[in-house]
XYZ file of N, CA, C and O in Angstrom:
800
model
N 5.043 2.012 -7.770
C 4.683 3.392 -8.092
C 4.185 3.475 -9.535
O 4.628 2.717 -10.400
N 3.269 4.404 -9.789
C 2.718 4.601 -11.131
C 2.920 6.049 -11.557
O 2.816 6.962 -10.737
N 3.225 6.256 -12.843
C 3.294 7.592 -13.422
C 1.979 7.857 -14.141
O 1.618 7.124 -15.062
N 1.264 8.876 -13.718
C -0.057 9.177 -14.271
C -0.048 10.577 -14.865
O 0.367 11.547 -14.199
N -0.502 10.696 -16.113
C -0.623 12.003 -16.750
C -1.936 12.639 -16.320
O -3.014 12.054 -16.461
N -1.833 13.849 -15.798
C -2.998 14.606 -15.336
C -3.194 15.784 -16.284
O -2.381 16.705 -16.313
N -4.246 15.770 -17.091
C -4.434 16.837 -18.078
C -4.933 18.130 -17.457
O -5.773 18.123 -16.558
N -4.401 19.249 -17.948
C -4.914 20.577 -17.602
C -5.182 20.785 -16.133
O -4.277 20.712 -15.301
N -6.442 21.036 -15.772
C -6.774 21.406 -14.396
C -6.545 20.291 -13.386
O -6.372 20.556 -12.203
N -6.517 19.039 -13.843
C -6.313 17.933 -12.913
C -4.913 17.959 -12.299
O -4.672 17.330 -11.272
N -3.982 18.672 -12.919
C -2.619 18.776 -12.390
C -2.457 19.971 -11.470
O -1.389 20.152 -10.886
N -3.501 20.787 -11.314
C -3.409 21.996 -10.504
C -3.794 21.711 -9.049
O -4.565 20.802 -8.767
N -3.246 22.518 -8.151
C -3.298 22.216 -6.726
C -4.713 22.040 -6.176
O -4.966 21.111 -5.399
N -5.652 22.915 -6.558
C -6.983 22.836 -5.951
C -7.716 21.556 -6.352
O -8.243 20.829 -5.508
N -7.716 21.255 -7.642
C -8.423 20.067 -8.117
C -7.712 18.795 -7.666
O -8.344 17.834 -7.214
N -6.395 18.797 -7.740
C -5.617 17.638 -7.314
C -5.807 17.381 -5.823
O -5.966 16.239 -5.386
N -5.840 18.448 -5.035
C -6.059 18.299 -3.594
C -7.428 17.730 -3.274
O -7.574 16.909 -2.362
N -8.456 18.172 -4.015
C -9.807 17.648 -3.792
C -9.884 16.159 -4.116
O -10.656 15.420 -3.502
N -9.079 15.706 -5.065
C -9.114 14.307 -5.480
C -8.348 13.405 -4.516
O -8.845 12.359 -4.111
N -7.153 13.815 -4.126
C -6.313 12.929 -3.317
C -6.493 13.142 -1.823
O -5.963 12.375 -1.023
N -7.243 14.145 -1.409
C -7.475 14.370 0.007
C -6.246 14.956 0.687
O -5.648 15.900 0.198
N -5.835 14.362 1.802
C -4.728 14.910 2.578
C -3.349 14.641 2.013
O -2.366 15.193 2.500
N -3.242 13.787 1.016
C -1.940 13.484 0.426
C -1.354 14.712 -0.274
O -2.077 15.507 -0.857
N -0.039 14.854 -0.215
C 0.642 15.903 -0.965
C 1.186 15.264 -2.240
O 2.027 14.369 -2.181
N 0.679 15.704 -3.379
C 1.077 15.129 -4.663
C 1.600 16.253 -5.547
O 0.927 17.266 -5.734
N 2.781 16.072 -6.075
C 3.353 17.054 -6.997
C 3.339 16.471 -8.397
O 3.612 15.286 -8.588
N 3.005 17.296 -9.371
C 2.971 16.858 -10.762
C 4.059 17.590 -11.537
O 4.130 18.815 -11.522
N 4.921 16.845 -12.216
C 5.952 17.428 -13.063
C 5.310 17.916 -14.355
O 4.598 17.143 -15.018
N 5.503 19.185 -14.743
C 4.884 19.677 -15.981
C 5.204 18.769 -17.170
O 6.334 18.302 -17.323
N 4.187 18.529 -17.998
C 4.353 17.608 -19.119
C 3.417 17.983 -20.262
O 2.419 18.682 -20.058
N 3.761 17.506 -21.457
C 2.939 17.708 -22.647
C 2.618 16.362 -23.266
O 3.504 15.517 -23.425
N 1.355 16.163 -23.596
C 0.903 14.943 -24.266
C 0.483 15.320 -25.683
O -0.461 16.088 -25.877
N 1.180 14.804 -26.678
C 0.846 15.101 -28.070
C -0.196 14.114 -28.577
O -0.344 13.022 -28.058
N -0.933 14.576 -29.604
C -1.956 13.722 -30.196
C -3.245 13.674 -29.407
O -4.094 12.814 -29.652
N -3.391 14.590 -28.454
C -4.611 14.642 -27.634
C -5.010 16.098 -27.408
O -4.175 16.997 -27.446
N -6.292 16.309 -27.135
C -6.822 17.639 -26.832
C -7.743 17.548 -25.622
O -8.342 16.497 -25.368
N -7.835 18.643 -24.898
C -8.706 18.705 -23.733
C -9.988 19.422 -24.119
O -9.962 20.519 -24.672
N -11.116 18.788 -23.864
C -12.428 19.347 -24.165
C -13.203 19.553 -22.867
O -12.979 18.851 -21.883
N -14.127 20.512 -22.888
C -14.832 20.866 -21.660
C -16.265 21.280 -21.948
O -16.610 21.677 -23.060
N -17.080 21.186 -20.914
C -18.463 21.645 -20.954
C -18.572 22.825 -19.989
O -18.606 22.629 -18.776
N -18.598 24.058 -20.487
C -18.597 25.219 -19.593
C -19.869 25.363 -18.769
O -19.901 26.133 -17.818
N -20.909 24.621 -19.107
C -22.139 24.661 -18.326
C -22.164 23.563 -17.260
O -23.089 23.512 -16.454
N -21.193 22.661 -17.302
C -21.213 21.548 -16.367
C -19.833 21.204 -15.866
O -18.934 22.035 -15.834
N -19.661 19.937 -15.482
C -18.422 19.535 -14.831
C -17.617 18.554 -15.661
O -16.695 17.946 -15.158
N -17.948 18.381 -16.912
C -17.250 17.395 -17.735
C -16.008 18.010 -18.358
O -16.064 19.013 -19.050
N -14.861 17.412 -18.105
C -13.595 17.799 -18.708
C -12.937 16.520 -19.173
O -12.658 15.634 -18.364
N -12.721 16.371 -20.485
C -12.258 15.092 -21.013
C -11.114 15.261 -21.992
O -11.072 16.208 -22.772
N -10.201 14.317 -21.942
C -9.079 14.238 -22.867
C -9.482 13.308 -24.011
O -9.998 12.215 -23.772
N -9.276 13.760 -25.239
C -9.637 12.943 -26.399
C -8.483 12.920 -27.395
O -7.659 13.829 -27.439
N -8.427 11.870 -28.198
C -7.412 11.772 -29.242
C -7.660 12.850 -30.295
O -8.788 13.054 -30.737
N -6.601 13.569 -30.681
C -6.667 14.624 -31.695
C -5.285 14.735 -32.316
O -4.365 15.271 -31.695
N -5.141 14.243 -33.522
C -3.827 14.031 -34.140
C -2.938 15.265 -34.152
O -1.741 15.170 -33.893
N -3.482 16.438 -34.433
C -2.648 17.630 -34.627
C -2.583 18.537 -33.401
O -2.151 19.684 -33.499
N -3.022 18.058 -32.254
C -3.064 18.904 -31.067
C -2.174 18.344 -29.963
O -1.669 17.219 -30.051
N -2.003 19.127 -28.918
C -1.224 18.713 -27.748
C -1.891 19.274 -26.497
O -2.541 20.322 -26.548
N -1.723 18.571 -25.391
C -2.345 18.982 -24.132
C -1.282 19.153 -23.060
O -0.424 18.278 -22.876
N -1.344 20.281 -22.367
C -0.455 20.524 -21.237
C -1.053 19.915 -19.977
O -2.277 19.859 -19.809
N -0.197 19.482 -19.098
C -0.653 18.914 -17.835
C 0.542 18.604 -16.969
O 1.520 19.348 -16.953
N 0.468 17.497 -16.264
C 1.575 17.093 -15.405
C 1.586 15.592 -15.236
O 0.577 14.923 -15.441
N 2.746 15.073 -14.872
C 2.881 13.646 -14.565
C 3.145 13.519 -13.070
O 4.077 14.128 -12.537
N 2.317 12.725 -12.403
C 2.471 12.483 -10.970
C 2.918 11.049 -10.748
O 2.319 10.125 -11.301
N 3.952 10.871 -9.974
C 4.400 9.528 -9.594
C 3.805 9.233 -8.225
O 4.122 9.900 -7.231
N 2.918 8.235 -8.176
C 2.136 7.997 -6.962
C 2.064 6.506 -6.652
O 2.272 5.656 -7.515
N 1.735 6.209 -5.405
C 1.526 4.839 -4.963
C 0.157 4.335 -5.363
O -0.664 5.081 -5.910
N -0.149 3.066 -5.074
C -1.392 2.459 -5.548
C -2.672 3.118 -5.014
O -3.658 3.225 -5.734
N -2.649 3.585 -3.771
C -3.868 4.186 -3.208
C -4.206 5.503 -3.902
O -5.355 5.740 -4.294
N -3.194 6.365 -4.071
C -3.432 7.634 -4.752
C -3.737 7.397 -6.227
O -4.593 8.066 -6.813
N -3.065 6.427 -6.839
C -3.341 6.096 -8.240
C -4.796 5.681 -8.422
O -5.444 6.057 -9.405
N -5.322 4.930 -7.476
C -6.728 4.504 -7.554
C -7.664 5.695 -7.456
O -8.677 5.774 -8.165
N -7.342 6.651 -6.583
C -8.179 7.843 -6.444
C -8.135 8.695 -7.713
O -9.163 9.190 -8.178
N -6.931 8.866 -8.272
C -6.814 9.644 -9.506
C -7.552 8.963 -10.655
O -8.250 9.619 -11.434
N -7.410 7.653 -10.759
C -8.116 6.920 -11.808
C -9.621 7.045 -11.671
O -10.340 7.198 -12.663
N -10.113 7.016 -10.430
C -11.548 7.150 -10.189
C -12.042 8.525 -10.627
O -13.063 8.655 -11.308
N -11.303 9.579 -10.245
C -11.721 10.940 -10.590
C -11.729 11.146 -12.098
O -12.666 11.736 -12.648
N -10.697 10.678 -12.783
C -10.627 10.857 -14.234
C -11.737 10.075 -14.928
O -12.316 10.540 -15.907
N -12.057 8.904 -14.418
C -13.149 8.127 -15.006
C -14.500 8.765 -14.702
O -15.392 8.796 -15.545
N -14.655 9.307 -13.482
C -15.935 9.888 -13.072
C -16.225 11.203 -13.786
O -17.338 11.439 -14.255
N -15.220 12.087 -13.883
C -15.436 13.417 -14.429
C -15.183 13.497 -15.927
O -15.617 14.432 -16.586
N -14.447 12.502 -16.463
C -14.100 12.564 -17.878
C -14.606 11.357 -18.655
O -14.467 11.308 -19.877
N -15.169 10.371 -17.954
C -15.634 9.171 -18.632
C -14.519 8.490 -19.387
O -14.708 8.005 -20.500
N -13.314 8.463 -18.792
C -12.126 8.067 -19.527
C -11.640 6.676 -19.151
O -11.808 6.220 -18.023
N -11.005 6.013 -20.112
C -10.370 4.715 -19.900
C -8.867 4.901 -19.957
O -8.357 5.699 -20.740
N -8.128 4.152 -19.124
C -6.690 4.353 -18.982
C -5.889 3.470 -19.933
O -6.176 2.283 -20.090
N -4.858 4.066 -20.563
C -3.890 3.346 -21.386
C -2.517 3.976 -21.155
O -2.424 5.072 -20.596
N -1.458 3.305 -21.608
C -0.111 3.863 -21.485
C 0.213 4.684 -22.723
O -0.188 4.329 -23.838
N 0.926 5.806 -22.534
C 1.294 6.660 -23.666
C 2.597 7.379 -23.338
O 2.998 7.490 -22.177
N 3.256 7.882 -24.386
C 4.491 8.644 -24.218
C 4.151 10.120 -24.006
O 3.322 10.680 -24.717
N 4.802 10.723 -23.031
C 4.637 12.150 -22.751
C 6.016 12.783 -22.669
O 7.027 12.105 -22.449
N 6.069 14.091 -22.826
C 7.328 14.832 -22.700
C 7.249 15.691 -21.449
O 6.405 16.581 -21.355
N 8.104 15.406 -20.494
C 8.140 16.186 -19.259
C 9.311 17.167 -19.313
O 10.125 17.127 -20.237
N 9.408 18.007 -18.307
C 10.515 18.969 -18.255
C 11.853 18.274 -18.018
O 12.905 18.876 -18.203
N 11.812 17.010 -17.606
C 13.055 16.260 -17.393
C 13.320 15.259 -18.514
O 14.280 14.499 -18.446
N 12.466 15.256 -19.550
C 12.686 14.356 -20.680
C 11.473 13.498 -20.969
O 10.432 13.613 -20.316
N 11.558 12.589 -21.962
C 10.425 11.739 -22.312
C 10.126 10.717 -21.219
O 11.025 10.291 -20.497
N 8.861 10.346 -21.130
C 8.442 9.370 -20.120
C 7.219 8.631 -20.636
O 6.552 9.064 -21.583
N 6.934 7.512 -20.011
C 5.705 6.768 -20.292
C 4.792 6.914 -19.088
O 5.232 6.729 -17.947
N 3.552 7.260 -19.332
C 2.614 7.484 -18.236
C 1.248 6.912 -18.581
O 0.937 6.685 -19.754
N 0.451 6.689 -17.560
C -0.933 6.259 -17.752
C -1.741 7.476 -18.177
O -1.715 8.513 -17.517
N -2.450 7.346 -19.291
C -3.266 8.434 -19.835
C -4.714 7.967 -19.883
O -4.998 6.879 -20.374
N -5.614 8.791 -19.367
C -7.047 8.465 -19.380
C -7.736 9.323 -20.430
O -7.925 10.524 -20.230
N -8.080 8.712 -21.556
C -8.715 9.437 -22.663
C -10.107 8.880 -22.906
O -10.347 7.675 -22.774
N -11.023 9.766 -23.257
C -12.414 9.387 -23.490
C -12.682 9.222 -24.982
O -12.038 9.868 -25.813
N -13.644 8.362 -25.316
C -14.041 8.213 -26.717
C -14.937 9.364 -27.149
O -14.872 9.829 -28.272
N -15.792 9.823 -26.249
C -16.699 10.941 -26.544
C -16.459 12.032 -25.509
O -16.223 11.742 -24.345
N -16.529 13.263 -25.963
C -16.263 14.377 -25.053
C -17.036 15.596 -25.504
O -17.519 15.658 -26.641
N -17.174 16.599 -24.621
C -17.779 17.862 -25.052
C -17.018 18.432 -26.239
O -15.826 18.164 -26.411
N -17.681 19.233 -27.046
C -17.069 19.762 -28.264
C -16.182 20.978 -28.014
O -15.287 21.267 -28.796
N -16.419 21.708 -26.940
C -15.692 22.960 -26.733
C -14.290 22.710 -26.193
O -14.092 21.879 -25.301
N -13.310 23.431 -26.731
C -11.931 23.297 -26.260
C -11.800 23.849 -24.848
O -12.517 24.779 -24.456
N -10.883 23.257 -24.079
C -10.585 23.794 -22.750
C -10.047 25.211 -22.918
O -9.103 25.436 -23.671
N -10.642 26.205 -22.240
C -10.226 27.595 -22.455
C -8.828 27.874 -21.924
O -8.401 27.288 -20.924
N -8.110 28.779 -22.601
C -6.758 29.143 -22.180
C -6.768 29.747 -20.783
O -5.873 29.501 -19.969
N -7.791 30.545 -20.474
C -7.933 31.124 -19.132
C -9.371 30.896 -18.660
O -10.249 31.726 -18.911
N -9.635 29.766 -18.012
C -10.991 29.468 -17.550
C -11.489 30.501 -16.541
O -10.698 31.096 -15.805
N -12.792 30.714 -16.538
C -13.394 31.611 -15.550
C -13.062 31.110 -14.137
O -13.201 29.910 -13.859
N -12.622 31.996 -13.230
C -12.266 31.551 -11.875
C -13.405 30.823 -11.164
O -13.167 29.842 -10.454
N -14.644 31.295 -11.360
C -15.777 30.647 -10.707
C -15.934 29.212 -11.198
O -16.188 28.298 -10.413
N -15.783 29.032 -12.510
C -15.945 27.694 -13.066
C -14.820 26.769 -12.605
O -15.028 25.596 -12.305
N -13.598 27.300 -12.496
C -12.483 26.482 -12.001
C -12.730 26.049 -10.567
O -12.500 24.895 -10.209
N -13.213 26.985 -9.732
C -13.514 26.645 -8.342
C -14.628 25.605 -8.287
O -14.614 24.694 -7.442
N -15.564 25.718 -9.194
C -16.691 24.786 -9.260
C -16.210 23.373 -9.585
O -16.684 22.389 -9.032
N -15.196 23.240 -10.469
C -14.662 21.923 -10.796
C -14.057 21.247 -9.567
O -14.215 20.043 -9.361
N -13.347 22.017 -8.744
C -12.766 21.454 -7.527
C -13.851 20.998 -6.565
O -13.725 19.958 -5.909
N -14.945 21.756 -6.491
C -16.075 21.357 -5.648
C -16.697 20.050 -6.151
O -17.038 19.168 -5.370
N -16.861 19.951 -7.464
C -17.423 18.723 -8.050
C -16.517 17.540 -7.724
O -16.982 16.460 -7.346
N -15.210 17.738 -7.869
C -14.265 16.656 -7.589
C -14.378 16.187 -6.145
O -14.369 14.989 -5.868
N -14.513 17.141 -5.219
C -14.643 16.775 -3.811
C -15.867 15.930 -3.546
O -15.803 14.916 -2.826
N -17.002 16.302 -4.145
C -18.214 15.517 -3.924
C -18.137 14.177 -4.653
O -18.568 13.147 -4.131
N -17.572 14.178 -5.853
C -17.430 12.918 -6.588
C -16.564 11.938 -5.806
O -16.864 10.738 -5.732
N -15.497 12.444 -5.187
C -14.600 11.552 -4.452
C -15.215 11.032 -3.166
O -14.728 10.054 -2.599
N -16.287 11.652 -2.697
C -16.986 11.099 -1.524
C -17.625 9.754 -1.859
O -17.992 8.998 -0.969
N -17.731 9.448 -3.156
C -18.316 8.172 -3.590
C -17.248 7.129 -3.929
O -17.572 6.010 -4.319
N -15.988 7.496 -3.797
C -14.895 6.561 -4.059
C -14.992 5.375 -3.106
O -15.067 5.544 -1.896
N -15.007 4.173 -3.644
C -15.161 2.974 -2.819
C -16.593 2.619 -2.519
O -16.868 1.565 -1.940
N -17.522 3.482 -2.891
C -18.949 3.240 -2.642
C -19.750 3.002 -3.910
O -20.749 2.295 -3.911
N -19.323 3.671 -4.987
C -20.082 3.639 -6.233
C -19.099 3.545 -7.399
O -18.091 4.225 -7.406
N -19.373 2.701 -8.401
C -18.468 2.617 -9.553
C -18.351 3.962 -10.264
O -19.330 4.706 -10.381
N -17.156 4.259 -10.762
C -16.927 5.531 -11.449
C -17.832 5.674 -12.658
O -18.258 6.783 -13.002
N -18.164 4.565 -13.315
C -19.027 4.609 -14.498
C -20.413 5.137 -14.219
O -21.096 5.608 -15.136
N -20.857 5.088 -12.968
C -22.190 5.592 -12.615
C -22.199 7.107 -12.418
O -23.259 7.719 -12.342
N -21.014 7.715 -12.306
C -20.960 9.125 -11.950
C -21.390 10.050 -13.080
O -21.850 11.166 -12.823
N -21.273 9.607 -14.336
C -21.607 10.494 -15.461
C -23.038 11.014 -15.351
O -23.292 12.204 -15.575
N -23.968 10.145 -14.999
C -25.370 10.595 -14.922
C -25.625 11.464 -13.689
O -26.651 12.146 -13.603
N -24.686 11.452 -12.731
C -24.854 12.265 -11.530
C -24.181 13.632 -11.643
O -24.413 14.508 -10.821
N -23.339 13.815 -12.674
C -22.586 15.068 -12.787
C -23.459 16.320 -12.841
O -23.091 17.340 -12.246
N -24.611 16.319 -13.541
C -25.427 17.553 -13.518
C -25.826 17.979 -12.110
O -25.698 19.155 -11.756
N -26.264 17.039 -11.287
C -26.629 17.380 -9.916
C -25.439 17.852 -9.107
O -25.519 18.847 -8.366
N -24.297 17.166 -9.247
C -23.077 17.587 -8.558
C -22.680 18.991 -8.986
O -22.258 19.812 -8.170
N -22.836 19.271 -10.282
C -22.449 20.574 -10.820
C -23.309 21.698 -10.240
O -22.795 22.755 -9.857
N -24.636 21.485 -10.159
C -25.530 22.505 -9.603
C -25.177 22.799 -8.146
O -25.121 23.953 -7.711
N -24.939 21.753 -7.366
C -24.608 21.953 -5.955
C -23.258 22.652 -5.805
O -23.080 23.516 -4.944
N -22.305 22.271 -6.654
C -20.958 22.851 -6.566
C -20.986 24.349 -6.835
O -20.370 25.131 -6.105
N -21.683 24.765 -7.885
C -21.697 26.186 -8.218
C -22.429 26.983 -7.138
O -22.066 28.126 -6.823
N -23.440 26.369 -6.501
C -24.142 27.039 -5.404
C -23.208 27.254 -4.217
O -23.219 28.325 -3.589
N -22.369 26.256 -3.911
C -21.422 26.413 -2.797
C -20.386 27.482 -3.107
O -20.020 28.286 -2.241
N -19.880 27.504 -4.345
C -18.881 28.509 -4.736
C -19.471 29.907 -4.617
O -18.851 30.817 -4.062
N -20.693 30.087 -5.125
C -21.316 31.415 -5.068
C -21.687 31.788 -3.646
O -21.617 32.966 -3.256
N -22.076 30.803 -2.840
C -22.404 31.077 -1.444
C -21.213 31.587 -0.668
O -21.325 32.519 0.137
N -20.047 30.994 -0.917
C -18.831 31.449 -0.231
C -18.424 32.853 -0.655
O -17.761 33.570 0.097
N -18.807 33.237 -1.874
C -18.428 34.559 -2.377
C -19.309 35.667 -1.812
O -18.961 36.837 -1.890
N -20.459 35.307 -1.231
C -21.356 36.314 -0.675
C -20.876 36.743 0.707
O -20.373 35.931 1.485
N -21.059 38.011 1.015
C -20.679 38.524 2.330
C -21.690 38.058 3.371
O -22.898 38.241 3.203
N -21.207 37.442 4.439
C -22.088 36.998 5.519
C -22.340 38.159 6.479
O -21.495 39.039 6.630
N -23.503 38.171 7.145
C -23.767 39.227 8.125
C -22.701 39.226 9.217
O -22.308 38.166 9.700
N -22.248 40.415 9.594
C -21.201 40.511 10.607
C -21.817 40.573 12.002
O -21.314 39.970 12.942
N -22.914 41.289 12.132
C -23.523 41.487 13.444
C -24.645 40.487 13.659
O -25.540 40.356 12.834
N -24.589 39.782 14.785
C -25.632 38.810 15.115
C -26.159 39.126 16.515
O -25.385 39.459 17.415
N -27.444 38.928 16.701
C -28.063 39.314 17.966
C -27.484 38.526 19.132
O -27.402 39.032 20.243
N -27.098 37.264 18.895
C -26.666 36.435 20.010
C -25.144 36.392 20.180
O -24.617 35.627 20.975
N -24.416 37.216 19.423
C -22.974 37.275 19.579
C -22.270 35.985 19.219
O -21.256 35.627 19.819
N -22.794 35.291 18.250
C -22.296 33.966 17.876
C -21.594 34.065 16.531
O -22.169 34.544 15.562
N -20.339 33.686 16.443
C -19.588 33.773 15.194
C -19.202 32.379 14.736
O -18.431 31.685 15.410
N -19.749 31.953 13.604
C -19.503 30.595 13.126
C -18.016 30.328 12.911
O -17.522 29.234 13.155
N -17.290 31.348 12.450
C -15.881 31.141 12.123
C -15.050 30.742 13.341
O -14.064 30.036 13.220
N -15.432 31.212 14.542
C -14.641 30.897 15.739
C -15.381 29.983 16.710
O -14.745 29.329 17.538
N -16.697 29.913 16.638
C -17.462 29.139 17.605
C -17.890 27.765 17.095
O -18.407 26.959 17.869
N -17.685 27.492 15.806
C -18.069 26.196 15.242
C -16.854 25.559 14.583
O -16.170 26.192 13.789
N -16.573 24.307 14.948
C -15.454 23.575 14.352
C -16.006 22.423 13.505
O -16.564 21.471 14.048
N -15.864 22.483 12.173
C -16.307 21.364 11.340
C -15.395 20.159 11.572
O -14.170 20.288 11.568
N -15.994 18.977 11.770
C -15.217 17.767 12.021
C -15.202 16.831 10.812
O -14.170 16.256 10.493
N -16.359 16.668 10.168
C -16.428 15.734 9.033
C -17.690 15.996 8.229
O -18.670 16.543 8.752
N -17.649 15.622 6.958
C -18.826 15.679 6.084
C -18.979 14.316 5.435
O -18.026 13.786 4.865
N -20.159 13.740 5.540
C -20.470 12.469 4.885
C -21.621 12.697 3.914
O -22.483 13.548 4.152
N -21.620 11.954 2.820
C -22.712 12.029 1.850
C -23.304 10.640 1.681
O -22.921 9.904 0.780
N -24.241 10.264 2.545
C -24.792 8.910 2.485
C -25.709 8.672 1.287
O -25.977 7.536 0.924
N -26.184 9.758 0.669
C -27.077 9.623 -0.490
C -26.651 10.636 -1.544
O -26.622 11.828 -1.283
N -26.291 10.148 -2.717
C -25.932 11.021 -3.834
C -26.608 10.496 -5.083
O -26.303 9.403 -5.558
N -27.562 11.240 -5.570
C -28.169 10.981 -6.873
C -28.224 12.348 -7.556
O -27.274 13.090 -7.495
N -29.355 12.675 -8.197
C -29.501 14.029 -8.732
C -29.501 15.008 -7.560
O -28.902 16.074 -7.611
N -30.202 14.610 -6.473
C -30.144 15.353 -5.216
C -29.176 14.634 -4.295
O -28.795 13.485 -4.537
N -28.792 15.292 -3.224
C -27.815 14.713 -2.311
C -28.183 15.049 -0.880
O -28.810 16.082 -0.616
N -27.812 14.164 0.035
C -27.959 14.435 1.471
C -26.562 14.502 2.069
O -25.732 13.622 1.821
N -26.302 15.547 2.822
C -25.019 15.689 3.504
C -25.237 15.597 5.019
O -26.191 16.162 5.550
N -24.342 14.893 5.687
C -24.325 14.859 7.132
C -23.083 15.594 7.613
O -21.959 15.208 7.266
N -23.265 16.668 8.354
C -22.147 17.457 8.874
C -21.967 17.176 10.356
O -22.926 17.272 11.129
N -20.764 16.844 10.760
C -20.423 16.685 12.179
C -19.682 17.930 12.611
O -18.666 18.310 12.010
N -20.189 18.581 13.667
C -19.639 19.849 14.127
C -19.372 19.792 15.628
O -20.003 19.019 16.354
N -18.463 20.637 16.073
C -18.285 20.868 17.507
C -18.529 22.345 17.734
O -18.005 23.189 17.006
N -19.358 22.682 18.723
C -19.662 24.105 18.964
C -19.946 24.314 20.453
O -20.222 23.381 21.195
N -19.854 25.566 20.853
C -20.164 25.908 22.241
C -21.659 26.014 22.438
O -22.411 26.120 21.475
């Protein structure tokens, strides 16, 4: 088992769920001193960086090797971070955990209350980034983040729009279509998605 420090939003249910898939992972609240969380509000980059006089809230997750690999991939893909061991303070006392910190990061501090749309967008980016887990090295994801970010925000805004209720053919997607799987065989700046559906 590995103890991994998840900074800020990475310890929250939506983003964590998008990264680990069907696994149920709980993160014990924790504080990492000597580091700060930086973000790009126009994109999907969220990175932990060394900062002597600051501290970052997050959580520590104790996970097996498969989930640890997924978490490491997401942190490297979205934060450009390298993993090292560090001391953290959890609600149950001091602990040593794997911390993924980047050498370079966006300049803006992680906001105390991020915009809900932007938070939802980060979870969408994580979901698409994780579709490349095992297919593409995490180091290649940095150049793909702008494209992932544009698609993610479009999906978030699309879900927020009211869909037409009345249809001429009496067909309701919510009850007549069952999504089975989504594959992304091509991901660059643009992406191709293959959706498998069951419908009447």
